Short mmCIF file of C-alpha atoms and ligand atoms in Angstrom, two decimals:
data_model
loop_
_atom_site.label_atom_id
_atom_site.label_comp_id
_atom_site.label_asym_id
_atom_site.label_seq_id
_atom_site.Cartn_x
_atom_site.Cartn_y
_atom_site.Cartn_z
CA MET A 1 0.32 -0.03 0.23
CA ARG A 2 0.72 3.78 -0.41
CA LEU A 3 1.22 5.47 3.01
CA THR A 4 2.69 8.88 4.56
CA VAL A 5 3.90 9.56 7.82
CA ILE A 6 3.40 13.62 8.59
CA GLY A 7 5.61 14.27 11.00
CA THR A 8 8.98 12.43 11.41
CA GLY A 9 10.47 12.80 15.01
CA TYR A 10 10.79 9.39 17.19
CA VAL A 11 7.40 8.21 16.07
CA GLY A 12 7.05 9.48 12.43
CA ALA A 13 10.78 8.69 11.68
CA VAL A 14 10.15 4.71 13.35
CA HIS A 15 6.74 3.98 12.01
CA ALA A 16 7.71 5.58 8.27
CA ALA A 17 10.82 2.98 8.58
CA CYS A 18 8.63 0.42 9.75
CA MET A 19 6.16 0.34 7.27
CA ALA A 20 8.20 0.11 4.16
CA GLU A 21 10.32 -2.77 5.90
CA THR A 22 7.35 -4.34 6.28
CA GLY A 23 6.30 -3.41 2.19
CA HIS A 24 4.89 -0.93 2.10
CA GLU A 25 6.10 2.33 -0.53
CA VAL A 26 6.31 5.38 2.32
CA LEU A 27 6.60 9.11 2.09
CA GLY A 28 7.38 10.71 4.80
CA VAL A 29 6.93 14.60 5.06
CA ASP A 30 8.39 16.74 7.84
CA VAL A 31 8.50 20.61 8.01
CA ASP A 32 12.04 20.67 9.12
CA GLU A 33 14.20 21.10 6.12
CA GLU A 34 17.03 19.36 7.67
CA ARG A 35 15.55 16.72 8.87
CA VAL A 36 13.69 15.53 5.68
CA ALA A 37 17.45 15.96 3.94
CA ALA A 38 19.26 13.74 6.31
CA LEU A 39 16.42 10.95 6.88
CA ALA A 40 16.40 10.72 3.00
CA ALA A 41 20.44 10.18 2.88
CA GLY A 42 19.30 7.62 5.16
CA HIS A 43 20.74 9.61 9.16
CA PRO A 44 17.96 8.91 11.73
CA PRO A 45 18.21 12.39 13.34
CA PHE A 46 18.02 10.54 17.11
CA HIS A 47 19.45 7.79 18.04
CA GLU A 48 17.03 4.61 18.10
CA PRO A 49 18.98 0.69 18.16
CA GLY A 50 17.88 -0.79 14.74
CA LEU A 51 16.68 2.33 13.27
CA SER A 52 19.38 3.98 10.89
CA ALA A 53 20.33 0.05 8.95
CA MET A 54 16.54 0.11 8.33
CA LEU A 55 16.32 3.61 7.31
CA GLN A 56 19.18 2.91 4.80
CA ARG A 57 18.14 -0.48 3.27
CA THR A 58 14.48 1.36 3.02
CA VAL A 59 15.44 4.44 1.22
CA ALA A 60 18.38 2.43 -0.83
CA ALA A 61 15.23 0.08 -1.73
CA GLY A 62 13.45 3.19 -2.74
CA THR A 63 10.04 1.98 -0.93
CA LEU A 64 10.99 5.26 1.67
CA ARG A 65 10.93 8.66 0.26
CA PHE A 66 10.94 12.24 2.24
CA THR A 67 9.74 15.19 1.17
CA THR A 68 8.12 18.61 2.88
CA SER A 69 5.54 19.18 0.67
CA LEU A 70 1.96 17.93 2.26
CA GLU A 71 0.40 18.68 -0.89
CA GLU A 72 2.44 16.10 -2.71
CA ALA A 73 1.56 14.03 -0.13
CA ALA A 74 -1.97 14.55 0.06
CA ARG A 75 -1.26 13.00 -3.86
CA PHE A 76 0.84 10.43 -2.94
CA ALA A 77 -1.45 8.47 -0.56
CA ASP A 78 -4.72 7.48 0.39
CA THR A 79 -3.71 6.71 3.68
CA HIS A 80 -1.86 9.24 5.78
CA PHE A 81 -0.44 9.10 9.70
CA VAL A 82 0.00 11.86 11.52
CA CYS A 83 2.56 11.89 14.10
CA VAL A 84 3.65 15.06 15.17
CA GLY A 85 4.66 16.58 18.11
CA THR A 86 1.68 17.41 21.05
CA PRO A 87 3.38 19.08 23.30
CA GLN A 88 2.12 21.63 26.73
CA ARG A 89 0.88 24.63 26.54
CA PRO A 90 2.78 26.96 27.95
CA ASP A 91 0.24 29.22 29.74
CA SER A 92 -1.43 25.91 30.86
CA GLY A 93 -1.08 21.76 31.41
CA ALA A 94 -3.42 21.67 28.46
CA ALA A 95 -1.85 19.53 25.19
CA ASP A 96 -1.09 22.53 22.61
CA LEU A 97 -2.93 20.92 18.76
CA ARG A 98 -1.25 23.69 16.41
CA HIS A 99 0.76 21.02 14.29
CA VAL A 100 -2.12 18.35 14.45
CA GLU A 101 -4.42 21.27 12.99
CA ALA A 102 -1.75 22.80 10.70
CA VAL A 103 -1.41 19.14 9.24
CA VAL A 104 -4.96 18.52 8.77
CA ASP A 105 -6.19 21.75 7.10
CA GLY A 106 -3.04 21.88 4.92
CA LEU A 107 -3.98 18.18 4.20
CA ALA A 108 -7.71 18.41 3.52
CA PRO A 109 -8.20 20.54 0.64
CA GLY A 110 -5.55 18.21 -1.87
CA LEU A 111 -7.22 14.90 -0.55
CA ARG A 112 -9.14 12.31 -2.63
CA GLU A 113 -12.00 11.06 -2.15
CA GLY A 114 -12.34 7.94 0.13
CA ALA A 115 -8.84 9.18 2.11
CA LEU A 116 -8.19 8.23 5.39
CA VAL A 117 -6.31 10.61 7.95
CA VAL A 118 -4.89 8.37 11.32
CA GLY A 119 -3.71 10.08 13.90
CA LYS A 120 -1.41 8.81 15.93
CA SER A 121 -0.17 11.45 17.79
CA THR A 122 -1.55 11.80 21.65
CA VAL A 123 -4.52 14.27 21.68
CA PRO A 124 -7.57 14.99 24.39
CA VAL A 125 -9.91 13.18 24.56
CA GLY A 126 -12.40 14.00 21.86
CA THR A 127 -9.75 15.17 18.76
CA ALA A 128 -10.78 13.47 16.21
CA ASP A 129 -14.72 13.97 16.51
CA ARG A 130 -13.56 17.30 16.30
CA LEU A 131 -11.76 16.67 13.14
CA ALA A 132 -13.55 14.30 11.28
CA PRO A 133 -16.18 17.78 9.67
CA ARG A 134 -12.80 19.85 8.48
CA LEU A 135 -12.18 16.37 6.56
CA ALA A 136 -15.73 15.59 5.77
CA VAL A 137 -16.09 18.61 3.03
CA SER A 138 -13.34 16.41 0.98
CA GLY A 139 -14.62 13.38 1.08
CA ALA A 140 -11.84 11.95 3.78
CA GLU A 141 -12.40 10.73 6.97
CA ILE A 142 -10.59 10.21 9.98
CA ALA A 143 -9.48 7.65 12.59
CA TRP A 144 -7.31 7.41 15.45
CA ASN A 145 -4.08 4.43 16.10
CA PRO A 146 -2.45 5.63 19.19
CA GLU A 147 1.08 4.86 19.48
CA PHE A 148 2.76 2.79 22.24
CA LEU A 149 6.49 2.87 20.83
CA ARG A 150 9.28 3.43 23.81
CA GLU A 151 12.65 5.34 23.51
CA GLY A 152 14.89 3.04 23.20
CA SER A 153 12.98 -0.07 21.95
CA ALA A 154 10.97 2.16 19.27
CA VAL A 155 11.80 -0.73 16.15
CA GLN A 156 11.21 -3.80 17.58
CA ASP A 157 7.93 -2.68 19.72
CA THR A 158 7.37 -0.79 16.26
CA LEU A 159 7.35 -4.29 14.87
CA ARG A 160 5.80 -6.56 17.48
CA PRO A 161 3.39 -4.19 19.10
CA GLU A 162 1.40 -5.59 22.70
CA ARG A 163 -1.60 -4.41 20.85
CA ILE A 164 -3.07 -1.77 17.91
CA VAL A 165 -5.12 0.21 18.30
CA ALA A 166 -7.85 1.33 15.60
CA GLY A 167 -9.78 3.65 16.72
CA VAL A 168 -12.27 4.45 13.70
CA ARG A 169 -15.10 5.81 12.09
CA SER A 170 -16.65 2.97 9.45
CA ALA A 171 -15.88 -0.85 8.41
CA GLY A 172 -13.71 0.99 5.80
CA ALA A 173 -11.44 2.48 7.98
CA GLU A 174 -11.32 -0.98 10.03
CA ALA A 175 -10.54 -2.69 6.99
CA ARG A 176 -7.76 0.07 6.06
CA LEU A 177 -5.92 -0.28 9.01
CA ARG A 178 -6.46 -4.19 9.24
CA ALA A 179 -4.38 -3.94 5.43
CA VAL A 180 -1.82 -1.28 6.36
CA TYR A 181 -0.92 -3.74 9.64
CA ALA A 182 -1.13 -6.92 8.03
CA PRO A 183 1.82 -8.16 8.05
CA LEU A 184 2.09 -7.64 12.20
CA THR A 185 -1.33 -8.99 12.89
CA ALA A 186 0.36 -12.25 10.81
CA ALA A 187 2.87 -12.54 13.37
CA GLY A 188 0.69 -12.02 16.68
CA ALA A 189 -0.03 -8.46 16.66
CA PRO A 190 -2.81 -8.49 18.62
CA PHE A 191 -6.02 -5.73 16.73
CA VAL A 192 -7.95 -4.06 18.97
CA VAL A 193 -10.84 -2.16 17.23
CA THR A 194 -13.20 0.71 18.78
CA ASP A 195 -14.71 3.73 17.79
CA THR A 196 -11.68 7.12 18.42
CA VAL A 197 -12.88 8.51 21.30
CA THR A 198 -11.56 5.10 23.02
CA ALA A 199 -8.77 4.83 21.28
CA GLU A 200 -7.87 8.30 22.45
CA LEU A 201 -8.32 7.47 25.83
CA VAL A 202 -6.44 4.02 25.59
CA LYS A 203 -3.19 5.82 25.15
CA VAL A 204 -3.40 8.64 27.64
CA ALA A 205 -5.28 6.40 30.05
CA SER A 206 -2.25 4.01 29.74
CA ASN A 207 0.60 6.29 30.45
CA SER A 208 -1.74 7.76 33.54
CA PHE A 209 -1.34 4.26 34.97
CA LEU A 210 2.40 4.25 34.48
CA ALA A 211 2.57 7.52 35.78
CA THR A 212 0.97 6.71 38.64
CA LYS A 213 2.62 3.40 39.34
CA ILE A 214 5.88 5.41 39.70
CA SER A 215 4.84 7.84 41.68
CA PHE A 216 2.99 4.95 43.89
CA ILE A 217 6.47 3.18 45.01
CA ASN A 218 8.27 6.39 45.15
CA ALA A 219 5.93 7.30 47.43
CA MET A 220 6.74 4.54 49.36
CA ALA A 221 10.41 5.28 49.25
CA GLU A 222 9.73 8.76 50.97
CA ILE A 223 7.80 6.83 53.50
CA CYS A 224 10.34 4.35 54.30
CA ASP A 225 13.46 6.73 54.04
CA VAL A 226 11.55 7.82 57.81
CA MET A 227 10.59 4.42 58.95
CA GLY A 228 14.08 2.48 58.18
CA ALA A 229 12.77 0.35 55.72
CA ASP A 230 13.87 -0.84 52.43
CA VAL A 231 11.86 0.15 49.43
CA LEU A 232 13.08 -2.28 47.05
CA THR A 233 13.00 -5.60 48.78
CA LEU A 234 9.24 -3.94 49.57
CA ALA A 235 9.22 -3.15 45.65
CA GLU A 236 10.41 -6.76 44.77
CA ALA A 237 7.78 -8.32 46.82
CA MET A 238 4.74 -6.52 46.13
CA GLY A 239 6.08 -7.41 42.30
CA ARG A 240 6.04 -10.72 43.10
CA ASP A 241 2.31 -10.73 43.54
CA SER A 242 0.81 -11.71 40.08
CA ARG A 243 -1.94 -8.49 40.70
CA ILE A 244 0.54 -6.46 40.84
CA GLY A 245 3.55 -7.23 38.72
CA PRO A 246 7.18 -5.58 39.02
CA ALA A 247 6.78 -3.57 35.91
CA PHE A 248 7.63 0.02 36.36
CA LEU A 249 7.91 -0.47 40.44
CA SER A 250 11.30 0.57 40.35
CA PRO A 251 11.97 3.25 42.97
CA GLY A 252 14.17 5.86 42.20
CA LEU A 253 14.31 9.81 40.66
CA GLY A 254 11.06 9.52 38.47
CA PHE A 255 9.58 9.62 35.38
CA GLY A 256 10.19 12.25 32.45
CA GLY A 257 10.67 12.56 28.71
CA SER A 258 8.13 13.91 26.47
CA CYS A 259 5.13 12.01 27.06
CA LEU A 260 4.75 10.93 30.91
CA PRO A 261 4.61 14.66 32.07
CA LYS A 262 2.82 16.19 29.58
CA ASP A 263 0.14 13.60 29.05
CA ILE A 264 -0.72 13.06 32.80
CA ARG A 265 -1.03 16.96 32.87
CA ALA A 266 -3.09 17.60 29.49
CA PHE A 267 -5.12 14.71 30.64
CA ALA A 268 -5.83 16.62 34.14
CA ALA A 269 -7.02 19.59 31.54
CA ARG A 270 -9.03 17.95 29.58
CA ALA A 271 -10.82 16.53 32.52
CA GLU A 272 -11.44 20.08 33.71
CA GLU A 273 -12.79 20.53 29.98
CA ILE A 274 -15.49 18.26 30.52
CA GLY A 275 -16.68 19.12 34.11
CA ARG A 276 -14.78 15.30 34.96
CA GLY A 277 -11.82 17.02 37.20
CA GLU A 278 -12.38 14.95 40.36
CA SER A 279 -12.04 11.89 38.46
CA VAL A 280 -8.49 12.12 37.44
CA ALA A 281 -7.42 14.36 40.40
CA PHE A 282 -5.30 12.20 41.52
CA LEU A 283 -2.70 12.65 38.63
CA ARG A 284 -2.35 15.90 39.79
CA GLN A 285 -0.11 14.02 43.37
CA VAL A 286 1.61 11.81 40.51
CA ASP A 287 2.87 14.84 39.18
CA GLU A 288 3.74 16.54 43.05
CA ILE A 289 5.53 13.24 43.72
CA ASN A 290 7.47 13.11 41.03
CA ALA A 291 8.80 16.25 40.98
CA ARG A 292 9.45 15.91 44.39
CA GLN A 293 11.98 12.85 43.65
CA ARG A 294 13.99 15.72 42.25
CA ARG A 295 14.40 17.67 45.06
CA ARG A 296 14.88 15.02 47.07
CA THR A 297 17.55 13.68 44.89
CA VAL A 298 19.85 17.06 45.52
CA ASP A 299 18.84 16.85 48.86
CA LEU A 300 20.46 13.69 49.32
CA ALA A 301 23.86 15.07 47.02
CA GLU A 302 24.05 18.06 49.07
CA ARG A 303 24.35 16.12 52.40
CA PHE A 304 27.77 14.18 51.29
CA THR A 305 28.76 17.36 50.38
CA GLY A 306 28.63 19.22 53.85
CA GLY A 307 25.64 20.87 53.74
CA SER A 308 26.27 22.87 50.86
CA PHE A 309 27.39 22.89 47.03
CA GLU A 310 29.46 25.86 46.97
CA ASP A 311 32.66 25.69 44.99
CA ARG A 312 32.17 21.62 45.14
CA ASP A 313 32.66 18.80 42.26
CA VAL A 314 29.73 17.30 41.30
CA ALA A 315 29.97 14.10 38.59
CA VAL A 316 26.82 13.38 37.02
CA LEU A 317 26.07 9.78 35.67
CA GLY A 318 23.43 10.10 32.69
CA ALA A 319 21.71 12.92 30.87
CA ALA A 320 19.28 11.28 28.50
CA PHE A 321 15.75 10.40 30.32
CA LYS A 322 16.00 7.54 30.40
CA PRO A 323 18.60 4.47 29.13
CA GLY A 324 18.92 3.10 25.76
CA SER A 325 17.53 7.23 24.32
CA ASP A 326 19.63 10.36 22.93
CA ASP A 327 16.51 12.22 24.38
CA VAL A 328 16.79 14.69 27.06
CA ARG A 329 13.52 16.23 26.94
CA ASP A 330 12.61 16.72 30.74
CA SER A 331 15.30 14.60 31.47
CA PRO A 332 14.97 14.45 35.39
CA ALA A 333 19.05 14.35 35.37
CA LEU A 334 19.29 16.64 33.43
CA ALA A 335 16.62 19.21 35.74
CA VAL A 336 19.15 18.19 38.72
CA ALA A 337 22.44 18.30 37.37
CA GLU A 338 21.18 21.86 36.77
CA GLU A 339 19.57 22.34 39.61
CA VAL A 340 23.08 21.32 41.59
CA ARG A 341 25.23 23.87 39.12
CA ARG A 342 22.66 26.57 40.36
CA ARG A 343 23.30 25.45 44.12
CA GLY A 344 27.39 26.63 43.48
CA ALA A 345 28.89 23.13 42.45
CA ARG A 346 31.08 22.60 39.25
CA VAL A 347 29.02 19.63 37.36
CA ARG A 348 30.27 17.26 34.63
CA VAL A 349 27.92 15.27 32.95
CA HIS A 350 28.47 11.88 31.28
CA ASP A 351 25.93 10.18 28.99
CA PRO A 352 26.77 7.57 26.29
CA GLU A 353 24.84 8.87 23.83
CA ALA A 354 22.99 12.31 24.62
CA ILE A 355 26.02 14.66 25.48
CA ASP A 356 25.32 16.74 22.24
CA ASN A 357 20.95 17.15 22.69
CA ALA A 358 22.33 18.07 26.38
CA ARG A 359 24.62 21.03 26.01
CA ALA A 360 22.16 22.06 23.40
CA VAL A 361 19.38 22.70 26.63
CA TYR A 362 22.21 23.45 29.60
CA PRO A 363 25.39 25.31 28.21
CA GLU A 364 25.94 25.89 31.55
CA LEU A 365 26.97 21.85 32.67
CA GLN A 366 30.37 20.68 31.57
CA TYR A 367 30.32 17.67 29.71
CA ALA A 368 32.99 14.71 29.94
CA LEU A 369 33.18 12.15 27.11
CA ASP A 370 34.15 9.11 29.36
CA VAL A 371 33.31 8.03 33.08
CA THR A 372 36.58 8.65 34.55
CA LYS A 373 36.93 12.23 33.19
CA ALA A 374 33.62 12.97 34.85
CA CYS A 375 34.84 11.31 38.35
CA GLU A 376 37.76 13.63 38.65
CA GLN A 377 38.62 14.84 42.04
CA ALA A 378 34.75 14.80 42.40
CA ASP A 379 33.37 15.13 45.70
CA VAL A 380 30.28 12.98 45.00
CA VAL A 381 29.08 11.09 42.12
CA LEU A 382 25.46 10.79 40.99
CA HIS A 383 24.11 8.16 38.94
CA LEU A 384 20.78 9.48 37.34
CA THR A 385 19.96 7.66 34.71
CA GLU A 386 20.85 3.71 35.20
CA TRP A 387 22.69 3.16 31.86
CA PRO A 388 23.80 -0.60 31.50
CA GLN A 389 27.32 -0.04 31.44
CA TYR A 390 27.27 2.00 34.70
CA ARG A 391 26.38 -1.88 36.10
CA GLU A 392 29.44 -2.73 34.94
CA LEU A 393 32.23 0.49 36.31
CA ASP A 394 34.95 -0.36 38.47
CA PRO A 395 34.08 0.92 42.02
CA ALA A 396 37.47 0.31 43.44
CA ALA A 397 39.08 2.57 40.24
CA LEU A 398 36.65 5.01 40.50
CA ALA A 399 37.43 5.62 44.39
CA GLY A 400 41.22 6.53 42.72
CA VAL A 401 39.84 9.54 40.60
CA VAL A 402 37.45 10.77 43.29
CA ARG A 403 38.36 13.20 45.77
CA ALA A 404 35.54 11.87 47.94
CA PRO A 405 34.32 8.58 47.36
CA ALA A 406 30.30 9.49 47.67
CA LEU A 407 28.00 7.81 45.18
CA VAL A 408 24.05 8.64 45.42
CA ASP A 409 22.06 5.89 43.47
CA ALA A 410 19.62 7.85 42.32
CA ARG A 411 17.54 4.88 40.43
CA ASN A 412 18.84 2.33 42.92
CA THR A 413 20.22 -0.15 40.46
CA LEU A 414 23.82 -0.05 40.92
CA ASP A 415 25.51 -3.30 43.87
CA PRO A 416 25.49 -1.24 47.07
CA GLN A 417 28.30 -4.09 48.42
CA ALA A 418 30.80 -3.92 45.43
CA TRP A 419 30.57 -0.06 45.81
CA ARG A 420 31.03 -0.49 49.87
CA ALA A 421 34.01 -2.95 49.72
CA ALA A 422 35.57 -0.41 47.60
CA GLY A 423 35.31 2.44 50.49
CA TRP A 424 32.57 3.91 48.97
CA ARG A 425 29.69 6.41 51.10
CA LEU A 426 26.23 5.14 49.24
CA GLY A 427 22.61 7.40 49.18
CA ALA A 428 20.07 5.73 47.47
CA PRO A 429 15.90 6.93 47.88
CA GLY A 430 14.02 4.59 49.77
CA ARG A 431 17.15 2.87 51.38
CA PRO A 432 17.92 4.72 54.62
CA ARG A 433 20.13 2.17 56.13
CA LEU A 434 22.61 2.16 52.85
CA GLY A 435 24.98 4.62 54.05
N1 NAD B 501 8.06 9.85 21.94
C1 NAD B 501 7.50 9.06 22.36
O1 NAD B 501 8.38 7.86 22.74
C2 NAD B 501 5.85 9.21 22.00
C3 NAD B 501 5.60 7.56 22.33
C4 NAD B 501 4.33 7.53 21.65
C5 NAD B 501 3.11 8.64 21.32
N2 NAD B 501 4.58 9.91 21.01
C6 NAD B 501 3.53 10.91 20.56
O2 NAD B 501 2.82 11.29 19.49
C7 NAD B 501 3.56 12.62 18.54
C8 NAD B 501 4.76 12.94 18.34
O3 NAD B 501 5.94 12.44 19.26
P1 NAD B 501 7.57 12.61 18.91
O4 NAD B 501 8.48 12.00 20.10
O5 NAD B 501 7.36 11.74 17.45
O6 NAD B 501 7.48 14.50 18.35
P2 NAD B 501 8.86 15.13 17.98
O7 NAD B 501 8.99 15.71 18.82
O8 NAD B 501 10.09 13.96 18.10
O9 NAD B 501 8.17 15.30 16.21
C9 NAD B 501 7.55 15.45 16.31
C10 NAD B 501 7.95 15.99 13.90
O10 NAD B 501 7.15 16.93 13.57
C11 NAD B 501 7.27 17.52 12.63
N3 NAD B 501 6.69 18.74 12.08
C12 NAD B 501 5.80 19.32 13.24
N4 NAD B 501 4.72 20.47 12.63
C13 NAD B 501 4.65 19.67 11.69
C14 NAD B 501 3.76 20.34 10.26
N5 NAD B 501 2.94 20.96 10.17
N6 NAD B 501 4.18 18.99 9.27
C15 NAD B 501 4.71 18.33 9.33
N7 NAD B 501 5.73 17.65 10.29
C16 NAD B 501 5.55 18.67 10.96
C17 NAD B 501 8.71 18.49 13.42
O11 NAD B 501 9.26 18.93 12.47
C18 NAD B 501 8.89 16.79 14.19
O12 NAD B 501 10.51 16.46 13.23
C19 NAD B 501 3.36 13.19 19.85
O13 NAD B 501 2.09 13.53 20.06
C20 NAD B 501 3.80 12.30 21.72
O14 NAD B 501 3.49 12.80 22.08
C21 NAD B 501 5.41 9.63 21.53
#
């Protein structure tokens, strides 16, 4: 089939490449000319395992092309995926839909009768119903097919999704989406058909649930800190209950990135609009608990530098909002690093992939290309993004380069015995007896 994918960021670039890989002929569209030129040359604008090779294969095969022209897109295909950003509005928690609306309004005049515009962007519940009339004038229809990929495993998640949710307004739209995804459903991907409102809700409800689970265990970590209990043991024992499960029950610095924080705020704002603010009022607390973990990490680190960061050297391990990605949007690690710098420390940040992106947002932090350089003469080391390679570090060797062997493991993933045996003082959220 011929498809277009409009918006070639994390979601769109991966979707376009994967659709071409599964046999479709795909045209990717973006307003960013540099991005389009890079993608057309087979270079992804961000780090995502497996994407570079797939782009090069499909671009070379001629099944994936890129353009900046929406008119060309409207002529090229009858099925259009909308993957543009839906950021938080600067003046409130609500979602800014201007990019989605620009695409719908830009496509509409050129669409052929029977065209299907499929939203993948995360939007407030009711958006598809509101936009449908703008497409109906061209004889085109809208559907919503929310995206659940995780950065860091986006290609795998797209090729082997745990579910495909098709929110449709007609049997024809359902048939079209079934045909698009036939290679994935043939390999076992469950296909859930529903209306557009429910489809939009599946996405925001899922992200709200995940955020709540993370903040729940972080709230328990706060209790553990006061009572002398151990949150890792608590999480492990809770997670073994099959009704609860271990995923997203990892106590630490909390969530960030381009999705969970803005999605829960947008959901809370939308619930207010429809007169059901009280139904998701808890999301504000989920957000507050999450913000508190950043402050708690800074305070914990400050205890290791004698109560002040003034004239201290602090090493930060991790800048990406999560391991496996170079995305630094609303990164908890960088928020902590910046606050420590603001309080007077010299901060040197290491990350295996995200240094360039981090430097662009926080130019006043210092950056190091290897962990040893980052840790040289440090008064405290902060482990803030749980890249697997940090678990392989040699605590004894690092103890030799720092000024004082003190570690805050804000992600609770390093081996305390190994670090303690090498002479390190330790701190971690929810584990007051670690020290
Ligand atoms: N990143 C994720 O992990 C993820 C996962 C699931 C869902 N989502 C949702 O998917 C959507 C996209 O997220 P993302 O992370 O890929 O965003 P992104 O910011 O990485 O990419 C958005 C792209 O859209 C382009 N764009 C903006 N306006 C345009 C227009 N008028 N025409 C063509 N292109 C335009 C931008 O130039 C950019 O390249 C958001 O709604 C997000 O919430 C993201």
